[in-house]
Amino acid sequence: AVWRGVWRAARGAIVAAGCACQLQLQQGTAQRLRTAIETGLPLIHLLPARPCKAGSGALPVEGAFGNQQWLTVGDVKGLLSALPERKLTRLVVLWAAHSGPVARALVGAGITAAISLGDEPTSAHAASAFAAALYPALLRGEPIAEAFAHAVQRLPPAERARVRLHLNTQDPEAGTAQLLVPAGVEGVAADLTVPLCGSNLPSTRAPGADEDVLGGGGADEVSGSS
């Protein structure tokens, strides 16, 4: 599955970066997305099992019983409406085709930046290469926009235009915003992923979204998952 390759690539790159941070892999549900933003995790990476709905951009997520549900743009706005206007989460990565509407809703709700895919998905190789290049650059303190540009260059030329960066136009500092301020300190990355048995691995459940929430910067920060 694509999410497995991306998780391994991201985890390996983060560990190799030598930054004190925490990361975790989980199934993606609407409540986990809201909780991650409410908690203020700096980075959330979602890897849905299938594309968003063409046109509406509704995001496939996992329901309470492992069933697939659709999280509409209106649902996203509703989830975040009760949270403070200025969100501590700096970046949400939506690695699914047609995810632009949800990305725009997120930055409109106060997230600094969001990354989405256009109408065409990328290859599994591109998804892993992008993650492996993006996260170390962010941990080094590169601005989100610069780290994004750096990661896009790791994609095959034919796939680069499929990945888009959305910035919060109401935030005058969004163009130069960093994921962590100050940049990540030297240390060891801690993987908080709970071991999963064969019966509850995302790949064996009904189609849904695998959510990868990466939190970094300090030993007291939590991160969640895909």
Short mmCIF file of C-alpha atoms in Angstrom, two decimals:
data_model
loop_
_atom_site.label_atom_id
_atom_site.label_comp_id
_atom_site.label_asym_id
_atom_site.label_seq_id
_atom_site.Cartn_x
_atom_site.Cartn_y
_atom_site.Cartn_z
CA ALA A 1 0.00 0.00 0.00
CA VAL A 2 1.16 3.55 -0.74
CA TRP A 3 0.78 4.69 2.87
CA ARG A 4 3.23 2.04 4.05
CA GLY A 5 5.96 3.22 1.68
CA VAL A 6 5.37 6.88 2.55
CA TRP A 7 5.42 6.16 6.28
CA ARG A 8 8.69 4.24 6.02
CA ALA A 9 10.28 6.93 3.86
CA ALA A 10 9.13 9.74 6.15
CA ARG A 11 10.10 7.93 9.34
CA GLY A 12 13.54 7.01 7.99
CA ALA A 13 14.23 10.57 6.83
CA ILE A 14 13.08 12.08 10.14
CA VAL A 15 15.19 9.69 12.20
CA ALA A 16 18.21 10.38 9.98
CA ALA A 17 17.71 14.14 10.44
CA GLY A 18 18.73 13.77 14.10
CA CYS A 19 16.04 16.08 15.46
CA ALA A 20 14.31 15.66 18.82
CA CYS A 21 10.70 15.09 17.81
CA GLN A 22 7.86 12.63 18.04
CA LEU A 23 5.81 10.95 15.32
CA GLN A 24 2.98 8.45 15.24
CA LEU A 25 0.95 6.44 12.74
CA GLN A 26 -2.83 6.05 13.19
CA GLN A 27 -5.97 5.37 11.19
CA GLY A 28 -7.49 8.59 9.94
CA THR A 29 -10.85 9.68 11.33
CA ALA A 30 -12.59 13.04 11.43
CA GLN A 31 -12.25 13.21 15.20
CA ARG A 32 -8.52 12.49 15.09
CA LEU A 33 -8.03 15.26 12.55
CA ARG A 34 -9.89 17.72 14.78
CA THR A 35 -8.01 16.57 17.89
CA ALA A 36 -4.66 16.87 16.15
CA ILE A 37 -5.40 20.46 15.16
CA GLU A 38 -6.90 21.28 18.55
CA THR A 39 -3.77 19.87 20.24
CA GLY A 40 -1.63 22.02 17.98
CA LEU A 41 0.47 19.35 16.28
CA PRO A 42 2.76 21.25 13.90
CA LEU A 43 2.33 18.84 10.98
CA ILE A 44 -0.46 16.50 9.94
CA HIS A 45 -0.08 14.20 6.94
CA LEU A 46 -3.18 12.44 5.61
CA LEU A 47 -2.94 9.52 3.20
CA PRO A 48 -6.51 8.52 2.25
CA ALA A 49 -7.00 5.06 0.80
CA ARG A 50 -8.77 6.55 -2.21
CA PRO A 51 -9.07 9.97 -3.92
CA CYS A 52 -11.27 12.75 -2.66
CA LYS A 53 -14.54 13.19 -4.54
CA ALA A 54 -14.05 15.02 -7.81
CA GLY A 55 -15.69 18.43 -7.74
CA SER A 56 -16.68 18.62 -4.08
CA GLY A 57 -13.30 17.46 -2.76
CA ALA A 58 -14.95 15.44 0.04
CA LEU A 59 -12.27 13.56 1.97
CA PRO A 60 -12.61 9.79 2.62
CA VAL A 61 -12.09 9.04 6.32
CA GLU A 62 -12.61 6.03 8.55
CA GLY A 63 -15.81 5.76 10.57
CA ALA A 64 -16.25 4.42 14.08
CA PHE A 65 -16.70 0.85 12.87
CA GLY A 66 -14.05 0.82 10.15
CA ASN A 67 -16.51 1.93 7.48
CA GLN A 68 -15.69 4.65 4.99
CA GLN A 69 -17.25 8.06 5.46
CA TRP A 70 -16.96 11.28 3.47
CA LEU A 71 -15.79 14.46 5.18
CA THR A 72 -17.10 17.38 3.13
CA VAL A 73 -15.66 20.88 3.01
CA GLY A 74 -18.60 21.97 5.15
CA ASP A 75 -17.78 19.24 7.65
CA VAL A 76 -14.16 20.43 7.84
CA LYS A 77 -15.29 23.99 8.52
CA GLY A 78 -17.69 22.72 11.15
CA LEU A 79 -15.00 20.64 12.87
CA LEU A 80 -12.72 23.65 13.18
CA SER A 81 -15.29 26.38 13.85
CA ALA A 82 -15.15 25.93 17.63
CA LEU A 83 -11.35 26.14 17.75
CA PRO A 84 -9.37 29.39 18.18
CA GLU A 85 -9.12 31.46 15.00
CA ARG A 86 -5.32 31.19 14.89
CA LYS A 87 -4.36 27.53 14.74
CA LEU A 88 -1.01 26.25 16.04
CA THR A 89 -0.87 23.57 13.35
CA ARG A 90 1.37 24.96 10.64
CA LEU A 91 1.01 22.44 7.82
CA VAL A 92 -1.50 19.79 6.69
CA VAL A 93 -0.51 17.50 3.83
CA LEU A 94 -3.46 15.98 1.92
CA TRP A 95 -1.94 13.34 -0.35
CA ALA A 96 -5.05 12.53 -2.38
CA ALA A 97 -6.28 13.58 -5.80
CA HIS A 98 -8.97 16.31 -5.82
CA SER A 99 -8.01 17.45 -2.29
CA GLY A 100 -7.71 21.14 -3.19
CA PRO A 101 -11.11 22.17 -1.75
CA VAL A 102 -10.31 20.69 1.67
CA ALA A 103 -6.84 22.27 1.61
CA ARG A 104 -8.37 25.68 0.91
CA ALA A 105 -10.90 25.15 3.71
CA LEU A 106 -8.08 24.37 6.14
CA VAL A 107 -6.05 27.49 5.37
CA GLY A 108 -9.26 29.49 5.40
CA ALA A 109 -9.88 28.22 8.93
CA GLY A 110 -6.51 29.45 10.16
CA ILE A 111 -3.97 26.75 9.25
CA THR A 112 -0.79 28.39 7.93
CA ALA A 113 -0.37 26.12 4.91
CA ALA A 114 -1.76 23.00 3.26
CA ILE A 115 -0.49 20.77 0.47
CA SER A 116 -2.91 19.07 -1.91
CA LEU A 117 -2.94 17.06 -5.12
CA GLY A 118 -4.74 18.13 -8.27
CA ASP A 119 -6.99 15.94 -10.40
CA GLU A 120 -4.33 13.28 -10.97
CA PRO A 121 -2.72 11.12 -8.29
CA THR A 122 1.03 10.71 -8.07
CA SER A 123 2.97 7.47 -8.23
CA ALA A 124 3.87 5.63 -5.04
CA HIS A 125 7.52 6.48 -5.67
CA ALA A 126 6.71 10.19 -5.92
CA ALA A 127 4.71 10.13 -2.68
CA SER A 128 7.62 8.55 -0.79
CA ALA A 129 10.27 10.78 -2.38
CA PHE A 130 8.29 13.91 -1.53
CA ALA A 131 7.86 12.94 2.12
CA ALA A 132 11.51 11.93 2.47
CA ALA A 133 12.62 15.34 1.17
CA LEU A 134 10.00 17.55 2.85
CA TYR A 135 10.32 16.58 6.51
CA PRO A 136 14.09 16.90 7.01
CA ALA A 137 13.97 20.30 5.30
CA LEU A 138 11.22 21.44 7.66
CA LEU A 139 13.12 20.16 10.70
CA ARG A 140 16.23 22.03 9.56
CA GLY A 141 14.23 25.23 9.81
CA GLU A 142 13.57 25.91 6.14
CA PRO A 143 10.39 27.94 5.58
CA ILE A 144 7.44 25.78 4.57
CA ALA A 145 7.32 27.30 1.07
CA GLU A 146 11.03 26.63 0.49
CA ALA A 147 10.84 23.10 1.87
CA PHE A 148 7.87 22.45 -0.42
CA ALA A 149 9.76 23.72 -3.46
CA HIS A 150 12.75 21.55 -2.50
CA ALA A 151 10.56 18.44 -2.12
CA VAL A 152 8.74 19.03 -5.42
CA GLN A 153 12.07 18.90 -7.22
CA ARG A 154 12.46 15.30 -6.02
CA LEU A 155 9.38 14.29 -8.01
CA PRO A 156 9.48 13.05 -11.61
CA PRO A 157 9.11 16.12 -13.88
CA ALA A 158 5.76 14.90 -15.22
CA GLU A 159 4.28 14.79 -11.69
CA ARG A 160 5.53 18.06 -10.21
CA ALA A 161 2.55 20.14 -11.33
CA ARG A 162 0.17 17.75 -9.56
CA VAL A 163 1.27 18.91 -6.09
CA ARG A 164 0.11 22.32 -4.86
CA LEU A 165 0.87 24.52 -1.87
CA HIS A 166 -1.91 26.65 -0.36
CA LEU A 167 -0.98 29.50 1.99
CA ASN A 168 -3.23 31.34 4.41
CA THR A 169 -3.74 34.68 2.67
CA GLN A 170 -4.91 36.24 5.95
CA ASP A 171 -1.52 35.53 7.54
CA PRO A 172 1.09 38.03 6.29
CA GLU A 173 3.88 35.72 7.52
CA ALA A 174 2.61 32.55 5.84
CA GLY A 175 5.06 32.86 2.95
CA THR A 176 8.06 32.73 5.29
CA ALA A 177 6.57 30.63 8.10
CA GLN A 178 8.62 27.77 9.51
CA LEU A 179 7.20 24.53 10.85
CA LEU A 180 9.06 24.89 14.15
CA VAL A 181 10.27 28.08 15.81
CA PRO A 182 13.06 27.74 16.73
CA ALA A 183 14.09 24.96 14.35
CA GLY A 184 14.18 21.43 15.69
CA VAL A 185 16.90 20.80 18.26
CA GLU A 186 19.43 18.01 17.87
CA GLY A 187 18.28 14.75 19.39
CA VAL A 188 16.46 11.49 18.71
CA ALA A 189 13.11 11.06 16.97
CA ALA A 190 10.66 8.98 19.00
CA ASP A 191 8.12 6.81 17.15
CA LEU A 192 4.98 6.58 19.33
CA THR A 193 3.10 4.28 16.96
CA VAL A 194 1.10 1.63 18.81
CA PRO A 195 1.80 -1.89 17.44
CA LEU A 196 -1.11 -3.06 15.30
CA CYS A 197 -2.32 -6.63 15.03
CA GLY A 198 -3.24 -8.14 11.70
CA SER A 199 -6.95 -7.65 12.26
CA ASN A 200 -6.81 -3.88 12.62
CA LEU A 201 -4.20 -2.82 10.11
CA PRO A 202 -5.61 -0.09 7.85
CA SER A 203 -4.99 -2.25 4.78
CA THR A 204 -7.34 -4.96 6.09
CA ARG A 205 -10.25 -2.69 7.03
CA ALA A 206 -12.95 -1.16 4.91
CA PRO A 207 -11.53 1.62 2.68
CA GLY A 208 -10.90 4.78 4.64
CA ALA A 209 -8.21 7.35 5.32
CA ASP A 210 -4.87 6.63 6.88
CA GLU A 211 -3.79 9.73 8.71
CA ASP A 212 -0.19 10.54 9.41
CA VAL A 213 0.29 13.18 12.06
CA LEU A 214 3.85 14.22 12.61
CA GLY A 215 4.66 16.40 15.57
CA GLY A 216 8.12 17.65 16.27
CA GLY A 217 10.29 20.02 18.14
CA GLY A 218 10.42 18.81 21.69
CA ALA A 219 10.17 15.75 23.86
CA ASP A 220 6.86 16.95 25.26
CA GLU A 221 5.18 17.23 21.86
CA VAL A 222 2.96 14.46 20.62
CA SER A 223 2.40 13.33 17.12
CA GLY A 224 -0.08 11.11 15.56
CA SER A 225 -0.51 9.10 12.50
CA SER A 226 -1.62 7.60 9.20
#
